Amino acid sequence: MLLATATVLAGSASALAGPTTATGKSTTTTSPSELSVTSRLADRRSLVVGDRAYAMGDESGLYPASGWHVRGEMGGFWTQPIKLLDGIWFGLDGNWLGKQVPAAKYTSGHGYSRIDYPGSVNVRRTDFVPDGVRATLVGLTLTSGTTKTVKLDVDAHSELMQPYPWDWTTPTAIDANLPDTGDFADGALRFREQGTPSYPNAKPHDFAAFVGSSLRPASHQLGPDHRGPQSPAVICPKDGTTPARCDDSLTGKGTGGRLTYDVPLKAGEQKTIWFAVAGSDQGSKAAEGEYRKALSNPDLLLRAKTAYRAGIDAQSAVDLPGDRLLQQSVEWSKQNLADSVQQANNLQIRDVNEGKDYPAPLGTVPTARWFGAGFPDYPWLFATDGEYTAFAAVAAGQFDTVKEHLRALRDVSDILNHRSGKVAHEVTPTGDVYFGSNQSAGNTDETVKFPSTVALLWRWTGDNKFRDEMYDFSVRNLQYVYKNLDKDGDGWPEGLGNVERSGMGVEKLDNTVYLIRGLSDLADMAASKHDTKTEQWATAKANDLESRFEAQWWMPKALGYADSIDDPANPANDNTPIFQRHWIGVTPMEAVLSGASPLASAEHAKIALDQRETPCYTGEFGLFHTGTGATSDPKGNPGATCDGVVSQVPSERSIFGLNTSIMAVAEGNFGRLGTKQQQVYTTGNARIQLDPSVWETPGAMPEIAPSPDSPANIGRAFYDRSMALQAWGTYGILWPVIHQQLGVDPDLGHGRISVVPQLPEGQQKVAGSNIRVGSGAVDVSARLAGKALTTDVTMKGVGAALTVGAVLPSGAKVRGVTVNGQPASYKLVTTTRGTEVQVPARGAHTALVITLQ
């Protein structure tokens, strides 16, 4: 039986209020855990996420058709691996919220969102997704100045469907989507999609969604429409961007319903009514169970959600008085990572061969949990995204999701690729693998990055059990590359990398860079396991490639590294470097080998990074995908003369959060923390996340910044936008602050940790607390006051040998060093970051003071 009590809950939803200025302009709230916006709400995407469900609409409370994988269908309400609803709409006394009753303010909080609607009855809408429940909860808090009974209409329109197939695949989304049915069941709307699509290898399914409240409705209606003020629906075009706003897609086969409630209000009374949108891909009974869980105690679930997010906030908490914007970005980047966690069960693994095939499944992964790459079109499992995101996640202390993401990649890849060692690229929550099987051309970079991601997690946690669990697959990763992706035997790997653009040679720079790092990291893990054979093999391979890297890949006329090497199968072009100005040219400076040094030589790194800082490569918000310069293409900025090479491709001045992150990390690896160096790139990513004049969704780091070749999302059709939240951009915030500025560098796999901070140019203090390391944590503070450079480190439950130090300001000399007030011996070590003072430390607290001359 469905929950049918008429209890009306109050408390948590209204308590989440935060005072703001409502001037009609974008503003931030005074609450440290909230960001609010008051302008162009209908043009901005809203997003709330839990690990088992998420919902996207606009910030006025309506649900325009969104996304492009299945055009117009990627928004609304989802629980992996199915969509439930196009939207839910609320009307008071015949006036729809978001239309006749305009929204005044939208607020993003840590784990929830809120919309305020002023009027004779003030309405505050609070949305959140409780973790562990396949449901989204929406609370309406009503306040009236007079005693009255409000007629509350709730419309819901279903769209039960899977995230794959897509519009352009075989079969198509239209082939896969079956008509929905709707009925009224014990006070709730119930929608179902049952049957078997007509194409080969399709399986029967039973999808269900429930919509309702703990308050008993006075009446209900069923019908094909019921979209509140978006009725009748404007259908999105098959292609093009007119109209700019629509309500449903050509794929849509949903149905609708309405619940009507009579809500008595006393003058001045505040009353909250909770609504749930719940569902399951396992039939009506399972969906009903999720619905009952969601409505059993919404206030308790909301308190649990906000308490959990407060715990996330407390980890890796930083104090950056010289860069408060970056400090705030660290805070929200941790929440962005938590907002990206997704889970699906019973993934049926099949190779759909870039949408050309639909074979029978090869096997089943019972459960997968991962960092969703981006919302709304990429909330599924990616290798390359997750491998970059892992660096941000360990810095934030979110170790468990990194482990689960890597396990999911291994499990899917071994089924898909028959244990070849190749890593799958793109896996939908259904288990359909679009790209990354043995028959695919790539992506080589994610196969060679996998061992490094395992090593990263192992070093930060000291978890030998996890290392051992992933070790066999890590070995097979690199063996696969040498067996299958080095046909000419020169050691430079073949296949696609991150840049999938025309004109590139078979051997790509990023694949090479990450292979060298992967070999180095594998050798380190092998040594720790006393696997001498693998250690010697990986070490020899890494040393060989590293010794030949600069001679093969450096291009003096380009002032940088080649993007690729021409086809080794063609003797006339054998190992000819190709320069196209893609962002991957920064990876030799970004990738650090297990010996703690970047791959690029210091001499070449300075030249290349100086070059990438110029306007040919860097715009207002960060690094271009493809820089400008002399080109043979008449549309490709022929007048620019940033270097001495003519490229075969035009520029692509789109600024992705990842590109900017790569540059921020590369700058930090070489101690370039200046206002015109790393700070340009950390500020770029922070601004697109936090600057009210730039953001679309407050606090969410988008996939692409407003760029010369990529107009801002807020002005584009909802079905033609890049991602509102893309996880990997957090790499360029959390890693530079925690690892580079605060200098936290665990190597717990070997029982040691170093904390050697470096103060950014123009700043006198950086500090961080509760930085998770293994099963404990580290607090660190670095300060410069006059001639005293101080590092304070407190170890809490970290059983490892500690080295404490600091990177000296450029040109500074040391007069003396004390530890806890006593003179201490020290080492001066020249690194790519600069000259480091290093001191072995004992005890829980170390206060290191370096007196400068």
PDB file of N, CA, C and O in Angstrom, residues 783-832:
ATOM      1  N   ARG A 783      53.139  30.649   5.986  1.00  0.00           N
ATOM      2  CA  ARG A 783      53.041  32.101   6.117  1.00  0.00           C
ATOM      3  C   ARG A 783      54.397  32.731   5.829  1.00  0.00           C
ATOM      4  O   ARG A 783      55.461  32.134   6.104  1.00  0.00           O
ATOM      5  N   LEU A 784      54.346  33.956   5.319  1.00  0.00           N
ATOM      6  CA  LEU A 784      55.546  34.766   5.157  1.00  0.00           C
ATOM      7  C   LEU A 784      55.293  36.093   5.853  1.00  0.00           C
ATOM      8  O   LEU A 784      54.389  36.843   5.477  1.00  0.00           O
ATOM      9  N   ALA A 785      56.088  36.372   6.894  1.00  0.00           N
ATOM     10  CA  ALA A 785      55.961  37.630   7.632  1.00  0.00           C
ATOM     11  C   ALA A 785      57.354  38.216   7.784  1.00  0.00           C
ATOM     12  O   ALA A 785      58.182  37.674   8.539  1.00  0.00           O
ATOM     13  N   GLY A 786      57.632  39.284   7.068  1.00  0.00           N
ATOM     14  CA  GLY A 786      58.962  39.852   7.089  1.00  0.00           C
ATOM     15  C   GLY A 786      59.979  38.876   6.537  1.00  0.00           C
ATOM     16  O   GLY A 786      59.879  38.436   5.388  1.00  0.00           O
ATOM     17  N   LYS A 787      60.955  38.493   7.364  1.00  0.00           N
ATOM     18  CA  LYS A 787      61.996  37.543   6.936  1.00  0.00           C
ATOM     19  C   LYS A 787      61.715  36.125   7.437  1.00  0.00           C
ATOM     20  O   LYS A 787      62.553  35.239   7.291  1.00  0.00           O
ATOM     21  N   ALA A 788      60.525  35.896   8.006  1.00  0.00           N
ATOM     22  CA  ALA A 788      60.205  34.575   8.558  1.00  0.00           C
ATOM     23  C   ALA A 788      59.221  33.842   7.641  1.00  0.00           C
ATOM     24  O   ALA A 788      58.105  34.318   7.415  1.00  0.00           O
ATOM     25  N   LEU A 789      59.663  32.698   7.128  1.00  0.00           N
ATOM     26  CA  LEU A 789      58.823  31.818   6.314  1.00  0.00           C
ATOM     27  C   LEU A 789      58.487  30.609   7.176  1.00  0.00           C
ATOM     28  O   LEU A 789      59.381  29.852   7.578  1.00  0.00           O
ATOM     29  N   THR A 790      57.197  30.442   7.496  1.00  0.00           N
ATOM     30  CA  THR A 790      56.769  29.450   8.482  1.00  0.00           C
ATOM     31  C   THR A 790      55.880  28.392   7.851  1.00  0.00           C
ATOM     32  O   THR A 790      54.999  28.715   7.052  1.00  0.00           O
ATOM     33  N   THR A 791      56.110  27.140   8.219  1.00  0.00           N
ATOM     34  CA  THR A 791      55.221  26.035   7.855  1.00  0.00           C
ATOM     35  C   THR A 791      54.819  25.316   9.134  1.00  0.00           C
ATOM     36  O   THR A 791      55.687  24.828   9.880  1.00  0.00           O
ATOM     37  N   ASP A 792      53.526  25.255   9.400  1.00  0.00           N
ATOM     38  CA  ASP A 792      52.986  24.495  10.539  1.00  0.00           C
ATOM     39  C   ASP A 792      52.238  23.284  10.001  1.00  0.00           C
ATOM     40  O   ASP A 792      51.361  23.429   9.126  1.00  0.00           O
ATOM     41  N   VAL A 793      52.551  22.108  10.526  1.00  0.00           N
ATOM     42  CA  VAL A 793      51.905  20.874  10.090  1.00  0.00           C
ATOM     43  C   VAL A 793      51.460  20.092  11.318  1.00  0.00           C
ATOM     44  O   VAL A 793      52.246  19.886  12.258  1.00  0.00           O
ATOM     45  N   THR A 794      50.200  19.671  11.295  1.00  0.00           N
ATOM     46  CA  THR A 794      49.678  18.790  12.338  1.00  0.00           C
ATOM     47  C   THR A 794      49.193  17.503  11.688  1.00  0.00           C
ATOM     48  O   THR A 794      48.374  17.541  10.757  1.00  0.00           O
ATOM     49  N   MET A 795      49.733  16.389  12.151  1.00  0.00           N
ATOM     50  CA  MET A 795      49.334  15.067  11.647  1.00  0.00           C
ATOM     51  C   MET A 795      48.330  14.464  12.619  1.00  0.00           C
ATOM     52  O   MET A 795      48.579  14.396  13.832  1.00  0.00           O
ATOM     53  N   LYS A 796      47.197  14.009  12.077  1.00  0.00           N
ATOM     54  CA  LYS A 796      46.152  13.419  12.909  1.00  0.00           C
ATOM     55  C   LYS A 796      45.859  12.006  12.412  1.00  0.00           C
ATOM     56  O   LYS A 796      45.167  11.807  11.416  1.00  0.00           O
ATOM     57  N   GLY A 797      46.441  11.027  13.082  1.00  0.00           N
ATOM     58  CA  GLY A 797      46.189   9.636  12.741  1.00  0.00           C
ATOM     59  C   GLY A 797      46.863   9.173  11.472  1.00  0.00           C
ATOM     60  O   GLY A 797      46.397   8.219  10.838  1.00  0.00           O
ATOM     61  N   VAL A 798      47.937   9.822  11.068  1.00  0.00           N
ATOM     62  CA  VAL A 798      48.681   9.439   9.873  1.00  0.00           C
ATOM     63  C   VAL A 798      50.005   8.824  10.312  1.00  0.00           C
ATOM     64  O   VAL A 798      50.895   9.528  10.777  1.00  0.00           O
ATOM     65  N   GLY A 799      50.143   7.534  10.172  1.00  0.00           N
ATOM     66  CA  GLY A 799      51.357   6.849  10.581  1.00  0.00           C
ATOM     67  C   GLY A 799      52.346   6.773   9.445  1.00  0.00           C
ATOM     68  O   GLY A 799      52.439   5.768   8.746  1.00  0.00           O
ATOM     69  N   ALA A 800      53.088   7.845   9.228  1.00  0.00           N
ATOM     70  CA  ALA A 800      54.043   7.890   8.121  1.00  0.00           C
ATOM     71  C   ALA A 800      55.185   8.814   8.492  1.00  0.00           C
ATOM     72  O   ALA A 800      55.025   9.745   9.293  1.00  0.00           O
ATOM     73  N   ALA A 801      56.349   8.559   7.898  1.00  0.00           N
ATOM     74  CA  ALA A 801      57.499   9.432   8.091  1.00  0.00           C
ATOM     75  C   ALA A 801      57.242  10.759   7.394  1.00  0.00           C
ATOM     76  O   ALA A 801      56.902  10.800   6.208  1.00  0.00           O
ATOM     77  N   LEU A 802      57.416  11.856   8.138  1.00  0.00           N
ATOM     78  CA  LEU A 802      57.035  13.178   7.636  1.00  0.00           C
ATOM     79  C   LEU A 802      58.269  14.013   7.303  1.00  0.00           C
ATOM     80  O   LEU A 802      59.212  14.093   8.090  1.00  0.00           O
ATOM     81  N   THR A 803      58.222  14.644   6.134  1.00  0.00           N
ATOM     82  CA  THR A 803      59.178  15.681   5.769  1.00  0.00           C
ATOM     83  C   THR A 803      58.419  16.996   5.650  1.00  0.00           C
ATOM     84  O   THR A 803      57.406  17.070   4.940  1.00  0.00           O
ATOM     85  N   VAL A 804      58.888  18.015   6.355  1.00  0.00           N
ATOM     86  CA  VAL A 804      58.255  19.337   6.325  1.00  0.00           C
ATOM     87  C   VAL A 804      59.225  20.317   5.676  1.00  0.00           C
ATOM     88  O   VAL A 804      60.449  20.201   5.832  1.00  0.00           O
ATOM     89  N   GLY A 805      58.691  21.273   4.943  1.00  0.00           N
ATOM     90  CA  GLY A 805      59.569  22.241   4.307  1.00  0.00           C
ATOM     91  C   GLY A 805      58.807  23.416   3.742  1.00  0.00           C
ATOM     92  O   GLY A 805      57.662  23.687   4.112  1.00  0.00           O
ATOM     93  N   ALA A 806      59.438  24.090   2.815  1.00  0.00           N
ATOM     94  CA  ALA A 806      58.830  25.214   2.101  1.00  0.00           C
ATOM     95  C   ALA A 806      59.657  25.491   0.858  1.00  0.00           C
ATOM     96  O   ALA A 806      60.869  25.237   0.833  1.00  0.00           O
ATOM     97  N   VAL A 807      58.999  25.997  -0.166  1.00  0.00           N
ATOM     98  CA  VAL A 807      59.702  26.482  -1.351  1.00  0.00           C
ATOM     99  C   VAL A 807      60.092  27.923  -1.090  1.00  0.00           C
ATOM    100  O   VAL A 807      59.252  28.763  -0.746  1.00  0.00           O
ATOM    101  N   LEU A 808      61.359  28.210  -1.232  1.00  0.00           N
ATOM    102  CA  LEU A 808      61.843  29.557  -0.956  1.00  0.00           C
ATOM    103  C   LEU A 808      61.361  30.544  -2.010  1.00  0.00           C
ATOM    104  O   LEU A 808      61.241  30.189  -3.198  1.00  0.00           O
ATOM    105  N   PRO A 809      61.077  31.776  -1.614  1.00  0.00           N
ATOM    106  CA  PRO A 809      60.809  32.812  -2.622  1.00  0.00           C
ATOM    107  C   PRO A 809      62.001  32.935  -3.556  1.00  0.00           C
ATOM    108  O   PRO A 809      63.150  32.689  -3.170  1.00  0.00           O
ATOM    109  N   SER A 810      61.726  33.312  -4.778  1.00  0.00           N
ATOM    110  CA  SER A 810      62.781  33.407  -5.789  1.00  0.00           C
ATOM    111  C   SER A 810      63.920  34.311  -5.302  1.00  0.00           C
ATOM    112  O   SER A 810      63.693  35.446  -4.869  1.00  0.00           O
ATOM    113  N   GLY A 811      65.145  33.783  -5.348  1.00  0.00           N
ATOM    114  CA  GLY A 811      66.326  34.554  -4.972  1.00  0.00           C
ATOM    115  C   GLY A 811      66.617  34.608  -3.496  1.00  0.00           C
ATOM    116  O   GLY A 811      67.651  35.173  -3.083  1.00  0.00           O
ATOM    117  N   ALA A 812      65.737  34.024  -2.648  1.00  0.00           N
ATOM    118  CA  ALA A 812      65.928  34.101  -1.197  1.00  0.00           C
ATOM    119  C   ALA A 812      67.032  33.157  -0.734  1.00  0.00           C
ATOM    120  O   ALA A 812      67.262  32.102  -1.321  1.00  0.00           O
ATOM    121  N   LYS A 813      67.716  33.551   0.341  1.00  0.00           N
ATOM    122  CA  LYS A 813      68.737  32.741   0.977  1.00  0.00           C
ATOM    123  C   LYS A 813      68.323  32.450   2.415  1.00  0.00           C
ATOM    124  O   LYS A 813      67.604  33.235   3.049  1.00  0.00           O
ATOM    125  N   VAL A 814      68.799  31.319   2.931  1.00  0.00           N
ATOM    126  CA  VAL A 814      68.428  30.887   4.272  1.00  0.00           C
ATOM    127  C   VAL A 814      69.482  31.331   5.282  1.00  0.00           C
ATOM    128  O   VAL A 814      70.687  31.086   5.100  1.00  0.00           O
ATOM    129  N   ARG A 815      69.012  31.981   6.365  1.00  0.00           N
ATOM    130  CA  ARG A 815      69.915  32.329   7.461  1.00  0.00           C
ATOM    131  C   ARG A 815      69.912  31.229   8.515  1.00  0.00           C
ATOM    132  O   ARG A 815      70.965  30.884   9.077  1.00  0.00           O
ATOM    133  N   GLY A 816      68.752  30.682   8.792  1.00  0.00           N
ATOM    134  CA  GLY A 816      68.665  29.624   9.794  1.00  0.00           C
ATOM    135  C   GLY A 816      67.296  28.973   9.784  1.00  0.00           C
ATOM    136  O   GLY A 816      66.330  29.513   9.226  1.00  0.00           O
ATOM    137  N   VAL A 817      67.200  27.787  10.425  1.00  0.00           N
ATOM    138  CA  VAL A 817      65.958  27.016  10.461  1.00  0.00           C
ATOM    139  C   VAL A 817      65.741  26.506  11.880  1.00  0.00           C
ATOM    140  O   VAL A 817      66.682  26.004  12.520  1.00  0.00           O
ATOM    141  N   THR A 818      64.519  26.642  12.372  1.00  0.00           N
ATOM    142  CA  THR A 818      64.146  26.033  13.651  1.00  0.00           C
ATOM    143  C   THR A 818      62.931  25.132  13.453  1.00  0.00           C
ATOM    144  O   THR A 818      62.096  25.378  12.580  1.00  0.00           O
ATOM    145  N   VAL A 819      62.856  24.105  14.287  1.00  0.00           N
ATOM    146  CA  VAL A 819      61.695  23.218  14.343  1.00  0.00           C
ATOM    147  C   VAL A 819      61.212  23.204  15.784  1.00  0.00           C
ATOM    148  O   VAL A 819      61.981  22.859  16.698  1.00  0.00           O
ATOM    149  N   ASN A 820      59.971  23.623  15.969  1.00  0.00           N
ATOM    150  CA  ASN A 820      59.380  23.718  17.308  1.00  0.00           C
ATOM    151  C   ASN A 820      60.276  24.531  18.254  1.00  0.00           C
ATOM    152  O   ASN A 820      60.471  24.187  19.420  1.00  0.00           O
ATOM    153  N   GLY A 821      60.845  25.611  17.685  1.00  0.00           N
ATOM    154  CA  GLY A 821      61.640  26.537  18.472  1.00  0.00           C
ATOM    155  C   GLY A 821      63.091  26.169  18.649  1.00  0.00           C
ATOM    156  O   GLY A 821      63.856  26.958  19.228  1.00  0.00           O
ATOM    157  N   GLN A 822      63.523  25.015  18.153  1.00  0.00           N
ATOM    158  CA  GLN A 822      64.901  24.574  18.317  1.00  0.00           C
ATOM    159  C   GLN A 822      65.620  24.598  16.969  1.00  0.00           C
ATOM    160  O   GLN A 822      65.039  24.230  15.939  1.00  0.00           O
ATOM    161  N   PRO A 823      66.916  25.020  16.957  1.00  0.00           N
ATOM    162  CA  PRO A 823      67.668  24.995  15.699  1.00  0.00           C
ATOM    163  C   PRO A 823      67.675  23.588  15.102  1.00  0.00           C
ATOM    164  O   PRO A 823      67.757  22.588  15.821  1.00  0.00           O
ATOM    165  N   ALA A 824      67.559  23.533  13.782  1.00  0.00           N
ATOM    166  CA  ALA A 824      67.461  22.232  13.115  1.00  0.00           C
ATOM    167  C   ALA A 824      68.318  22.228  11.867  1.00  0.00           C
ATOM    168  O   ALA A 824      68.483  23.255  11.191  1.00  0.00           O
ATOM    169  N   SER A 825      68.869  21.050  11.573  1.00  0.00           N
ATOM    170  CA  SER A 825      69.574  20.873  10.305  1.00  0.00           C
ATOM    171  C   SER A 825      68.553  20.716   9.196  1.00  0.00           C
ATOM    172  O   SER A 825      67.426  20.285   9.430  1.00  0.00           O
ATOM    173  N   TYR A 826      68.960  21.052   8.000  1.00  0.00           N
ATOM    174  CA  TYR A 826      68.018  21.028   6.880  1.00  0.00           C
ATOM    175  C   TYR A 826      68.769  20.741   5.592  1.00  0.00           C
ATOM    176  O   TYR A 826      70.004  20.821   5.525  1.00  0.00           O
ATOM    177  N   LYS A 827      67.980  20.405   4.565  1.00  0.00           N
ATOM    178  CA  LYS A 827      68.537  20.213   3.232  1.00  0.00           C
ATOM    179  C   LYS A 827      67.961  21.273   2.301  1.00  0.00           C
ATOM    180  O   LYS A 827      66.781  21.637   2.418  1.00  0.00           O
ATOM    181  N   LEU A 828      68.796  21.741   1.388  1.00  0.00           N
ATOM    182  CA  LEU A 828      68.314  22.571   0.282  1.00  0.00           C
ATOM    183  C   LEU A 828      68.289  21.698  -0.957  1.00  0.00           C
ATOM    184  O   LEU A 828      69.316  21.149  -1.361  1.00  0.00           O
ATOM    185  N   VAL A 829      67.094  21.561  -1.537  1.00  0.00           N
ATOM    186  CA  VAL A 829      66.904  20.654  -2.665  1.00  0.00           C
ATOM    187  C   VAL A 829      66.374  21.454  -3.847  1.00  0.00           C
ATOM    188  O   VAL A 829      65.352  22.150  -3.730  1.00  0.00           O
ATOM    189  N   THR A 830      67.074  21.366  -4.957  1.00  0.00           N
ATOM    190  CA  THR A 830      66.617  22.056  -6.171  1.00  0.00           C
ATOM    191  C   THR A 830      65.605  21.176  -6.900  1.00  0.00           C
ATOM    192  O   THR A 830      65.890  20.020  -7.237  1.00  0.00           O
ATOM    193  N   THR A 831      64.404  21.689  -7.085  1.00  0.00           N
ATOM    194  CA  THR A 831      63.342  20.973  -7.796  1.00  0.00           C
ATOM    195  C   THR A 831      62.795  21.873  -8.889  1.00  0.00           C
ATOM    196  O   THR A 831      63.184  23.045  -9.003  1.00  0.00           O
ATOM    197  N   THR A 832      61.882  21.348  -9.685  1.00  0.00           N
ATOM    198  CA  THR A 832      61.264  22.171 -10.725  1.00  0.00           C
ATOM    199  C   THR A 832      60.399  23.274 -10.125  1.00  0.00           C
ATOM    200  O   THR A 832      60.091  24.255 -10.803  1.00  0.00           O
TER     201      THR A 832
END
